[in-house]
CSV table of C-alpha atoms in Angstrom, one decimal:
chain,number,residue,atom,x,y,z
A,234,UNK,CA,59.0,7.8,48.7
A,235,UNK,CA,61.7,5.6,50.3
A,236,UNK,CA,59.4,4.3,53.1
A,237,UNK,CA,56.7,3.2,50.5
A,238,UNK,CA,59.1,1.5,48.0
A,239,UNK,CA,58.2,-2.1,47.3
A,240,UNK,CA,60.6,-4.6,48.7
A,241,UNK,CA,62.4,-6.7,46.1
A,242,UNK,CA,60.2,-9.8,46.6
A,243,UNK,CA,57.0,-7.7,46.4
A,244,UNK,CA,58.3,-6.1,43.2
A,245,UNK,CA,59.0,-9.6,41.8
A,246,UNK,CA,55.4,-10.7,42.4
A,247,UNK,CA,54.1,-7.5,40.9
A,248,UNK,CA,56.1,-8.1,37.7
A,249,UNK,CA,55.9,-11.8,37.3
A,250,UNK,CA,52.1,-12.1,37.1
A,251,UNK,CA,50.1,-12.4,33.9
A,252,UNK,CA,46.4,-12.5,33.0
A,253,UNK,CA,46.4,-16.3,33.2
A,254,UNK,CA,48.6,-16.4,36.3
A,255,UNK,CA,47.7,-13.6,38.7
A,256,UNK,CA,49.7,-13.3,41.9
A,257,UNK,CA,46.9,-12.5,44.3
A,258,UNK,CA,46.1,-14.4,47.6
A,259,UNK,CA,42.6,-15.2,48.7
A,260,UNK,CA,40.6,-16.2,51.7
A,261,UNK,CA,37.1,-17.5,51.6
A,262,UNK,CA,35.3,-17.0,54.9
A,263,UNK,CA,31.9,-18.5,55.6
A,264,UNK,CA,29.6,-16.8,58.1
A,265,UNK,CA,26.6,-18.3,59.9
A,266,UNK,CA,23.4,-16.2,60.0
A,267,UNK,CA,19.7,-16.5,60.3
A,268,UNK,CA,18.8,-13.5,58.1
A,269,UNK,CA,18.5,-13.6,54.3
A,270,UNK,CA,19.6,-9.9,54.2
A,271,UNK,CA,22.8,-10.5,56.2
A,272,UNK,CA,24.9,-10.7,53.0
A,273,UNK,CA,23.8,-7.3,51.8
A,274,UNK,CA,24.3,-5.8,55.2
A,275,UNK,CA,27.8,-7.3,55.3
A,276,UNK,CA,28.7,-5.7,51.9
A,277,UNK,CA,27.6,-2.3,53.2
A,278,UNK,CA,29.7,-2.7,56.4
A,279,UNK,CA,32.8,-3.7,54.4
A,280,UNK,CA,32.5,-0.7,52.1
A,281,UNK,CA,32.0,1.7,55.0
A,282,UNK,CA,34.9,0.3,57.1
A,283,UNK,CA,37.3,0.0,54.2
A,284,UNK,CA,37.4,3.8,53.8
A,285,UNK,CA,38.9,4.0,57.3
A,286,UNK,CA,41.7,1.5,56.7
A,287,UNK,CA,44.8,3.3,55.3
A,288,UNK,CA,46.4,0.1,53.9
A,289,UNK,CA,43.4,-0.5,51.7
A,290,UNK,CA,43.9,2.9,50.0
A,291,UNK,CA,47.4,2.0,48.7
A,292,UNK,CA,47.9,1.5,45.0
A,293,UNK,CA,51.1,0.4,43.2
A,294,UNK,CA,52.8,3.0,41.1
A,295,UNK,CA,55.9,2.6,38.9
A,296,UNK,CA,59.1,4.5,39.7
A,297,UNK,CA,61.5,5.8,37.0
A,298,UNK,CA,63.8,7.8,39.2
A,299,UNK,CA,67.5,7.3,40.0
A,300,UNK,CA,68.3,4.7,42.6
A,301,UNK,CA,64.9,3.1,42.2
A,302,UNK,CA,64.7,3.0,38.4
A,303,UNK,CA,62.2,0.4,37.3
A,304,UNK,CA,60.9,-0.1,40.8
A,305,UNK,CA,57.5,0.6,42.2
A,306,UNK,CA,56.0,2.2,45.3
A,307,UNK,CA,52.9,2.1,47.4
A,308,UNK,CA,51.0,5.3,47.6
A,309,UNK,CA,47.6,6.5,48.7
A,310,UNK,CA,45.1,6.6,45.8
A,311,UNK,CA,43.4,10.0,45.8
A,312,UNK,CA,40.5,8.6,43.9
A,313,UNK,CA,39.9,5.6,46.2
A,314,UNK,CA,36.3,4.5,46.3
A,315,UNK,CA,35.4,1.4,48.4
A,316,UNK,CA,32.5,0.6,46.1
A,317,UNK,CA,35.1,-0.2,43.3
A,318,UNK,CA,36.4,-3.0,45.6
A,319,UNK,CA,33.4,-4.4,47.5
A,320,UNK,CA,30.9,-6.3,45.4
A,321,UNK,CA,27.6,-8.0,46.3
A,322,UNK,CA,26.8,-11.1,44.2
A,323,UNK,CA,23.6,-13.0,43.6
A,324,UNK,CA,22.7,-15.7,46.0
A,325,UNK,CA,24.5,-19.0,45.4
A,326,UNK,CA,24.4,-22.6,46.7
A,327,UNK,CA,28.1,-23.2,46.0
A,328,UNK,CA,30.5,-20.7,47.5
A,329,UNK,CA,33.5,-22.6,46.2
A,330,UNK,CA,32.4,-22.7,42.6
A,331,UNK,CA,31.9,-18.9,42.6
A,332,UNK,CA,35.2,-18.4,44.4
A,333,UNK,CA,37.0,-20.4,41.7
A,334,UNK,CA,35.7,-18.2,39.0
A,335,UNK,CA,36.5,-15.0,40.9
A,336,UNK,CA,40.1,-16.2,41.6
A,337,UNK,CA,40.7,-16.4,37.9
A,338,UNK,CA,40.3,-12.7,37.4
A,339,UNK,CA,43.4,-10.5,37.9
A,340,UNK,CA,43.0,-7.5,40.2
A,341,UNK,CA,42.9,-4.1,38.4
A,342,UNK,CA,46.4,-2.8,38.6
A,343,UNK,CA,45.5,0.9,38.4
A,344,UNK,CA,43.6,0.7,41.7
A,345,UNK,CA,44.5,-0.5,45.1
A,346,UNK,CA,44.9,-4.3,44.4
A,347,UNK,CA,42.3,-5.9,46.6
A,348,UNK,CA,38.7,-6.9,46.4
A,349,UNK,CA,36.0,-8.3,48.7
A,350,UNK,CA,33.2,-10.3,47.2
A,351,UNK,CA,30.1,-11.0,49.3
A,352,UNK,CA,28.3,-14.2,48.3
A,353,UNK,CA,24.8,-14.6,50.0
A,354,UNK,CA,23.8,-18.2,50.5
A,355,UNK,CA,20.6,-19.5,48.8
A,356,UNK,CA,19.9,-21.3,52.1
A,357,UNK,CA,19.4,-18.1,54.0
A,358,UNK,CA,21.5,-19.3,56.9
A,359,UNK,CA,25.0,-18.4,55.7
A,360,UNK,CA,27.0,-16.0,53.5
A,361,UNK,CA,30.6,-16.0,52.4
A,362,UNK,CA,33.2,-13.3,51.7
A,363,UNK,CA,36.0,-13.8,49.3
A,364,UNK,CA,38.9,-11.5,50.1
A,365,UNK,CA,41.6,-11.0,47.3
A,366,UNK,CA,44.9,-9.2,48.0
A,367,UNK,CA,47.7,-8.9,45.6
A,368,UNK,CA,50.9,-10.3,47.0
A,369,UNK,CA,52.6,-7.0,46.4
A,370,UNK,CA,50.1,-5.2,48.6
A,371,UNK,CA,50.0,-7.8,51.4
A,372,UNK,CA,51.3,-11.2,52.2
A,373,UNK,CA,49.4,-13.7,54.4
A,374,UNK,CA,50.0,-11.8,57.7
A,375,UNK,CA,49.6,-8.3,56.4
A,376,UNK,CA,46.5,-9.4,54.4
A,377,UNK,CA,45.1,-10.8,57.7
A,378,UNK,CA,45.6,-7.4,59.4
A,379,UNK,CA,43.9,-5.6,56.5
A,380,UNK,CA,40.9,-8.0,56.6
A,381,UNK,CA,40.7,-7.6,60.3
A,382,UNK,CA,40.3,-3.9,59.8
A,383,UNK,CA,36.9,-4.4,58.1
A,384,UNK,CA,35.6,-7.1,60.4
A,385,UNK,CA,33.9,-6.5,63.7
A,386,UNK,CA,36.3,-5.1,66.4
A,387,UNK,CA,37.7,-7.7,68.8
A,388,UNK,CA,39.1,-7.3,72.3
A,389,UNK,CA,42.8,-7.9,72.0
A,390,UNK,CA,45.1,-8.3,75.0
A,391,UNK,CA,47.0,-5.1,75.8
A,392,UNK,CA,50.7,-5.0,74.7
A,393,UNK,CA,53.3,-3.3,76.7
A,394,UNK,CA,55.0,-0.1,75.5
A,395,UNK,CA,57.5,-0.7,72.7
A,396,UNK,CA,61.0,0.4,73.3
A,397,UNK,CA,61.9,3.4,71.1
A,398,UNK,CA,65.4,3.6,69.7
A,399,UNK,CA,67.0,7.1,70.0
A,400,UNK,CA,67.4,8.8,66.6
A,401,UNK,CA,70.8,8.8,64.9
A,402,UNK,CA,72.0,11.9,63.1
A,403,UNK,CA,73.9,11.7,59.9
A,404,UNK,CA,77.3,12.7,61.4
A,405,UNK,CA,77.1,9.8,63.9
A,406,UNK,CA,76.3,7.3,61.1
A,407,UNK,CA,79.3,8.6,59.1
A,408,UNK,CA,81.6,8.2,62.2
A,409,UNK,CA,80.4,4.6,62.6
A,410,UNK,CA,81.0,3.6,59.0
A,411,UNK,CA,84.7,2.7,59.2
A,412,UNK,CA,84.1,0.2,62.0
A,413,UNK,CA,81.3,-1.4,60.0
A,414,UNK,CA,83.2,-1.9,56.8
A,415,UNK,CA,84.8,-5.3,57.8
A,416,UNK,CA,81.3,-6.6,58.8
A,417,UNK,CA,79.8,-5.4,55.5
A,418,UNK,CA,82.5,-7.1,53.5
A,419,UNK,CA,82.0,-10.4,55.5
A,420,UNK,CA,78.3,-10.0,54.9
A,421,UNK,CA,78.7,-9.6,51.2
A,422,UNK,CA,81.0,-12.6,51.0
A,423,UNK,CA,78.5,-14.6,53.0
A,424,UNK,CA,75.7,-13.6,50.8
A,425,UNK,CA,77.7,-14.7,47.7
A,426,UNK,CA,78.4,-18.0,49.2
A,427,UNK,CA,74.8,-18.5,50.2
A,428,UNK,CA,73.6,-17.6,46.7
A,429,UNK,CA,76.0,-20.3,45.2
A,430,UNK,CA,74.8,-22.8,47.8
A,431,UNK,CA,71.1,-22.1,46.9
A,432,UNK,CA,71.9,-22.4,43.2
A,433,UNK,CA,73.7,-25.7,43.6
A,434,UNK,CA,70.9,-27.1,45.8
A,435,UNK,CA,68.3,-26.1,43.2
A,436,UNK,CA,70.3,-27.9,40.5
A,437,UNK,CA,70.5,-31.0,42.6
A,438,UNK,CA,66.8,-30.9,43.4
A,439,UNK,CA,65.9,-31.4,39.7
A,440,UNK,CA,68.0,-34.6,39.3
A,441,UNK,CA,66.0,-37.8,39.0
A,442,UNK,CA,62.8,-35.9,39.2
A,443,UNK,CA,59.6,-37.5,37.7
A,444,UNK,CA,56.6,-35.5,38.8
A,445,UNK,CA,53.1,-36.7,37.9
A,446,UNK,CA,51.6,-35.1,34.9
A,447,UNK,CA,48.6,-34.4,37.2
A,448,UNK,CA,50.7,-31.7,38.9
A,449,UNK,CA,51.6,-29.8,35.7
A,450,UNK,CA,49.3,-28.0,33.3
A,451,UNK,CA,49.2,-25.8,30.2
A,452,UNK,CA,48.3,-22.2,31.0
A,453,UNK,CA,44.5,-22.4,30.7
A,454,UNK,CA,43.9,-19.4,33.1
A,455,UNK,CA,41.0,-21.2,34.7
A,456,UNK,CA,40.6,-21.8,38.4
A,457,UNK,CA,38.7,-24.2,40.6
A,458,UNK,CA,38.7,-24.0,44.4
A,459,UNK,CA,37.7,-26.5,47.1
A,460,UNK,CA,37.9,-26.6,50.9
A,461,UNK,CA,38.3,-29.4,53.5
A,462,UNK,CA,37.7,-29.0,57.3
A,463,UNK,CA,39.4,-31.4,59.7
A,464,UNK,CA,39.2,-31.8,63.5
A,465,UNK,CA,42.5,-30.6,65.1
A,466,UNK,CA,42.1,-33.3,67.7
A,467,UNK,CA,42.5,-36.0,65.0
A,468,UNK,CA,45.7,-34.3,63.9
A,469,UNK,CA,47.0,-34.2,67.5
A,470,UNK,CA,46.1,-37.9,67.9
A,471,UNK,CA,48.3,-38.8,65.0
A,472,UNK,CA,51.1,-36.6,66.1
A,473,UNK,CA,51.1,-38.0,69.6
A,474,UNK,CA,51.1,-41.6,68.3
A,475,UNK,CA,53.7,-41.3,65.5
A,476,UNK,CA,55.7,-38.2,66.5
A,477,UNK,CA,56.7,-35.1,64.7
A,478,UNK,CA,54.9,-31.7,64.7
A,479,UNK,CA,51.4,-30.7,63.7
A,480,UNK,CA,52.9,-29.2,60.5
A,481,UNK,CA,54.6,-32.5,59.7
A,482,UNK,CA,51.3,-34.3,59.9
A,483,UNK,CA,49.5,-31.8,57.8
A,484,UNK,CA,52.2,-32.0,55.0
A,485,UNK,CA,52.2,-35.8,55.2
A,486,UNK,CA,48.4,-35.7,54.7
A,487,UNK,CA,49.0,-33.9,51.4
A,488,UNK,CA,51.4,-36.6,50.3
A,489,UNK,CA,48.9,-39.4,51.2
A,490,UNK,CA,46.0,-37.5,49.6
A,491,UNK,CA,48.0,-37.1,46.4
A,492,UNK,CA,48.6,-40.9,46.3
A,493,UNK,CA,44.9,-41.7,46.9
A,494,UNK,CA,43.9,-39.1,44.2
A,495,UNK,CA,46.3,-40.5,41.6
A,496,UNK,CA,45.3,-44.0,42.3
A,497,UNK,CA,41.6,-43.1,41.9
A,498,UNK,CA,42.5,-41.5,38.6
A,499,UNK,CA,44.2,-44.7,37.5
A,500,UNK,CA,47.7,-43.0,37.4
A,501,UNK,CA,50.8,-44.8,38.5
A,502,UNK,CA,52.4,-43.5,41.7
A,503,UNK,CA,55.7,-45.4,41.2
A,504,UNK,CA,58.6,-43.1,41.5
A,505,UNK,CA,56.4,-40.0,42.0
A,506,UNK,CA,58.1,-37.8,44.6
A,507,UNK,CA,57.0,-34.2,43.8
A,508,UNK,CA,58.9,-31.3,45.2
A,509,UNK,CA,56.8,-29.3,47.7
A,510,UNK,CA,57.7,-25.8,48.6
A,511,UNK,CA,57.0,-24.9,52.2
A,512,UNK,CA,57.2,-21.1,52.5
A,513,UNK,CA,58.9,-19.6,55.5
A,514,UNK,CA,58.3,-15.9,56.3
A,515,UNK,CA,61.5,-13.9,57.0
A,516,UNK,CA,60.4,-10.6,58.4
A,517,UNK,CA,62.7,-7.6,57.7
A,518,UNK,CA,64.2,-6.0,60.8
A,519,UNK,CA,62.2,-3.1,62.2
A,520,UNK,CA,63.4,0.1,60.6
A,521,UNK,CA,64.9,-1.6,57.5
A,522,UNK,CA,64.2,0.0,54.2
A,523,UNK,CA,62.3,-0.9,52.1
A,524,UNK,CA,59.8,-2.7,54.2
A,525,UNK,CA,57.7,-5.6,52.8
A,526,UNK,CA,57.8,-9.3,52.2
A,527,UNK,CA,61.0,-11.4,52.6
A,528,UNK,CA,60.3,-15.0,51.9
A,529,UNK,CA,62.3,-18.2,52.2
A,530,UNK,CA,61.2,-21.8,52.2
A,531,UNK,CA,61.9,-25.4,52.7
A,532,UNK,CA,61.9,-27.8,49.7
A,533,UNK,CA,61.0,-31.4,50.4
A,534,UNK,CA,60.1,-34.4,48.3
A,535,UNK,CA,56.7,-35.7,49.1
A,536,UNK,CA,56.8,-39.6,49.3
A,537,UNK,CA,53.7,-40.2,47.2
A,538,UNK,CA,55.3,-43.4,45.9
A,539,UNK,CA,55.3,-44.9,49.5
A,540,UNK,CA,52.2,-47.0,50.3
A,541,UNK,CA,52.8,-47.0,54.1
A,542,UNK,CA,51.3,-43.9,55.8
A,543,UNK,CA,53.6,-44.0,58.8
A,544,UNK,CA,56.7,-44.2,56.6
A,545,UNK,CA,55.4,-41.2,54.6
A,546,UNK,CA,55.0,-39.2,57.8
A,547,UNK,CA,58.5,-40.3,58.9
A,548,UNK,CA,60.0,-39.2,55.6
A,549,UNK,CA,58.3,-35.8,55.8
A,550,UNK,CA,59.4,-35.4,59.5
A,551,UNK,CA,63.0,-36.3,58.6
A,552,UNK,CA,63.1,-33.9,55.7
A,553,UNK,CA,61.7,-31.0,57.7
A,554,UNK,CA,64.2,-31.6,60.5
A,555,UNK,CA,67.0,-31.5,57.9
A,556,UNK,CA,65.7,-28.3,56.5
A,557,UNK,CA,65.3,-26.7,59.9
A,558,UNK,CA,68.8,-27.7,60.9
A,559,UNK,CA,70.2,-26.1,57.7
A,560,UNK,CA,68.1,-23.0,58.3
A,561,UNK,CA,65.9,-21.0,56.0
A,562,UNK,CA,68.8,-19.1,54.4
A,563,UNK,CA,70.2,-22.1,52.5
A,564,UNK,CA,69.1,-24.8,50.2
A,565,UNK,CA,66.9,-24.8,47.1
A,566,UNK,CA,63.9,-23.6,49.0
A,567,UNK,CA,65.5,-20.3,49.8
A,568,UNK,CA,65.6,-19.1,46.1
A,569,UNK,CA,63.2,-16.3,46.9
A,570,UNK,CA,65.9,-14.7,49.1
A,571,UNK,CA,67.9,-14.0,46.0
A,572,UNK,CA,65.3,-11.3,45.0
A,573,UNK,CA,67.1,-9.0,47.4
A,574,UNK,CA,70.2,-9.1,45.2
A,575,UNK,CA,68.4,-8.2,41.9
A,576,UNK,CA,68.1,-4.5,40.9
A,577,UNK,CA,64.6,-3.1,40.4
A,578,UNK,CA,64.9,-3.0,36.6
A,579,UNK,CA,66.0,-6.6,36.6
A,580,UNK,CA,62.7,-7.6,38.3
A,581,UNK,CA,60.8,-5.6,35.8
A,582,UNK,CA,62.5,-7.2,32.8
A,583,UNK,CA,63.0,-10.7,34.2
A,584,UNK,CA,59.7,-11.0,36.1
A,585,UNK,CA,57.8,-13.0,33.4
A,586,UNK,CA,60.7,-15.3,33.0
A,587,UNK,CA,61.0,-16.0,36.7
A,588,UNK,CA,57.3,-16.8,36.8
A,589,UNK,CA,57.7,-19.4,34.0
A,590,UNK,CA,60.7,-20.9,35.8
A,591,UNK,CA,58.7,-21.8,39.0
A,592,UNK,CA,58.0,-25.2,37.6
A,593,UNK,CA,61.7,-25.9,37.6
A,594,UNK,CA,61.9,-25.0,41.3
A,595,UNK,CA,58.9,-26.8,42.8
A,596,UNK,CA,55.9,-28.9,41.8
A,597,UNK,CA,53.3,-28.0,44.4
A,598,UNK,CA,53.0,-25.3,47.0
A,599,UNK,CA,52.0,-26.3,50.5
A,600,UNK,CA,51.8,-23.2,52.7
A,601,UNK,CA,50.5,-22.5,56.2
A,602,UNK,CA,48.6,-19.2,56.9
A,603,UNK,CA,48.3,-18.3,60.6
A,604,UNK,CA,45.0,-17.1,62.0
A,605,UNK,CA,44.0,-15.7,65.4
A,606,UNK,CA,42.4,-18.0,67.9
A,607,UNK,CA,39.8,-15.4,68.6
A,608,UNK,CA,36.4,-15.8,67.1
A,609,UNK,CA,35.9,-13.3,64.2
A,610,UNK,CA,32.6,-11.8,63.2
A,611,UNK,CA,31.1,-9.5,60.5
A,612,UNK,CA,27.9,-7.7,61.3
A,613,UNK,CA,27.6,-9.8,64.4
A,614,UNK,CA,27.7,-13.0,62.4
A,615,UNK,CA,30.3,-15.7,63.4
A,616,UNK,CA,33.0,-16.7,61.0
A,617,UNK,CA,32.6,-20.5,61.0
A,618,UNK,CA,34.9,-21.6,58.2
A,619,UNK,CA,37.9,-19.9,56.5
A,620,UNK,CA,39.8,-21.3,53.6
A,621,UNK,CA,43.1,-19.7,52.6
A,622,UNK,CA,43.8,-19.6,48.8
A,623,UNK,CA,47.3,-19.4,47.4
A,624,UNK,CA,48.3,-18.2,44.0
A,625,UNK,CA,49.0,-20.8,41.3
A,626,UNK,CA,52.4,-20.6,39.7
A,627,UNK,CA,52.7,-20.9,35.9
A,628,UNK,CA,52.7,-24.5,34.7
A,629,UNK,CA,51.5,-25.9,38.0
A,630,UNK,CA,48.1,-27.5,38.5
A,631,UNK,CA,47.5,-27.4,42.3
A,632,UNK,CA,48.4,-25.3,45.3
A,633,UNK,CA,47.5,-26.1,49.0
A,634,UNK,CA,47.1,-23.6,51.8
A,635,UNK,CA,46.3,-24.6,55.4
A,636,UNK,CA,45.0,-22.6,58.4
A,637,UNK,CA,43.9,-23.6,61.9
A,638,UNK,CA,41.0,-21.7,63.3
A,639,UNK,CA,39.1,-22.4,66.5
A,640,UNK,CA,40.0,-26.1,66.8
A,641,UNK,CA,39.6,-27.0,63.2
A,642,UNK,CA,42.1,-27.3,60.3
A,643,UNK,CA,41.0,-25.7,57.0
A,644,UNK,CA,42.6,-26.8,53.7
A,645,UNK,CA,42.1,-24.3,50.9
A,646,UNK,CA,42.8,-25.9,47.5
A,647,UNK,CA,43.3,-24.0,44.3
A,648,UNK,CA,43.7,-25.8,40.9
A,649,UNK,CA,43.8,-25.2,37.2
A,650,UNK,CA,40.2,-26.0,36.4
A,651,UNK,CA,41.1,-27.7,33.1
A,652,UNK,CA,44.0,-29.7,34.4
A,653,UNK,CA,42.2,-30.7,37.6
A,654,UNK,CA,38.5,-31.0,36.9
A,655,UNK,CA,38.2,-33.5,39.7
A,656,UNK,CA,39.4,-31.3,42.6
A,657,UNK,CA,36.5,-32.5,44.7
A,658,UNK,CA,38.1,-36.0,44.5
A,659,UNK,CA,41.4,-34.7,45.9
A,660,UNK,CA,39.5,-32.9,48.6
A,661,UNK,CA,37.8,-36.1,49.6
A,662,UNK,CA,41.2,-37.8,49.5
A,663,UNK,CA,42.5,-35.3,52.1
A,664,UNK,CA,39.6,-36.3,54.4
A,665,UNK,CA,40.1,-40.0,53.8
A,666,UNK,CA,43.8,-39.8,54.5
A,667,UNK,CA,43.2,-38.3,57.9
A,668,UNK,CA,40.6,-40.9,58.7
A,669,UNK,CA,43.0,-43.6,57.6
A,670,UNK,CA,45.8,-42.2,59.8
A,671,UNK,CA,43.5,-42.1,62.8
A,672,UNK,CA,42.3,-45.6,62.3
A,673,UNK,CA,45.9,-46.8,61.8
A,674,UNK,CA,46.9,-45.1,65.1
A,675,UNK,CA,44.1,-47.1,66.9
A,676,UNK,CA,45.3,-50.5,65.7
């Protein structure tokens, strides 16, 4: 049981979700085809291949035993049926509209928490697949591996043999314990200091805050999605002209797009500097128990109130440098690391409250999801577009996820459909912001 026990952060995600705010990730992939039956064939392939992927058989089960009381574990579902998870829909002309409605629906908690929805295109030259994975089952990287298990095989470069550590018996571990005590004490004191630092930073981050009402919402439980595709060469052109990293440019684009969007709505941008959470994955050491997600993050204020695009980029770059210098273990963005210090029963009882408190921590999520540079296929059909979709925290209206795939940047946008009925306007603002930056670089 120990090896399958949910890590504290996974347990937190499992307990904080509600019907209106499910904690699943998504990815909408669009495949090019020349056959009107390609979508149905893809659904058959996904169901057949899912049966052979062990990770897709794992369900989440509660644990009420000593040492893990109130926790949960991943275990193989003896009644697993891929047909309960892979669904073929009617042809559609709008993949994003269907994806938004499907992202509203929580995953069934009694089964392995994932789904694959195949959406044939009415045009007959494309189909889409919406993958949904609960965050407790798989984060971005692990979800990618699970999805890759049902796509067409790809030739990966061979990896060298991994060094194997010699096993340690219990007696040798006991003998080593006295020498480890000082280090364990120092570690505990360091953790306590880090926790106090994170709490103080979080308190400071709320001072003087005036987020736009467009970034907050009442819990309607509705979802709308949209996607934007950019040329990575345009992003590199801006980076080389102005400086910073590709990630700096992509975050600054969000700030500029928010400004354009608010102005088109007729909302004031004066003093609007929303806090953006930039997640940072912190992998657990190999062999650590329990395995699973360990997330930190950087918290920065997006300079939406600044009319100059180059100053916005410089502000983002400076904030990211400051966060990187401090490291991902400190600052308000590292609140998720505190999950490791909460007992399992505490996550179960306090999960709903933690979810509601997200609005006090950050105003918008801007996350990067890595993708392989290799071309992916399903049934021989090329994956041409892929939009990552992040979960929406309670009380928040918009989340942004970004992936780079085969020379193009894909922005996946998820919004509360009632709070942001004009998500297409924000998507257009993202494209216009990049165009504006490129033109400004040429002047």
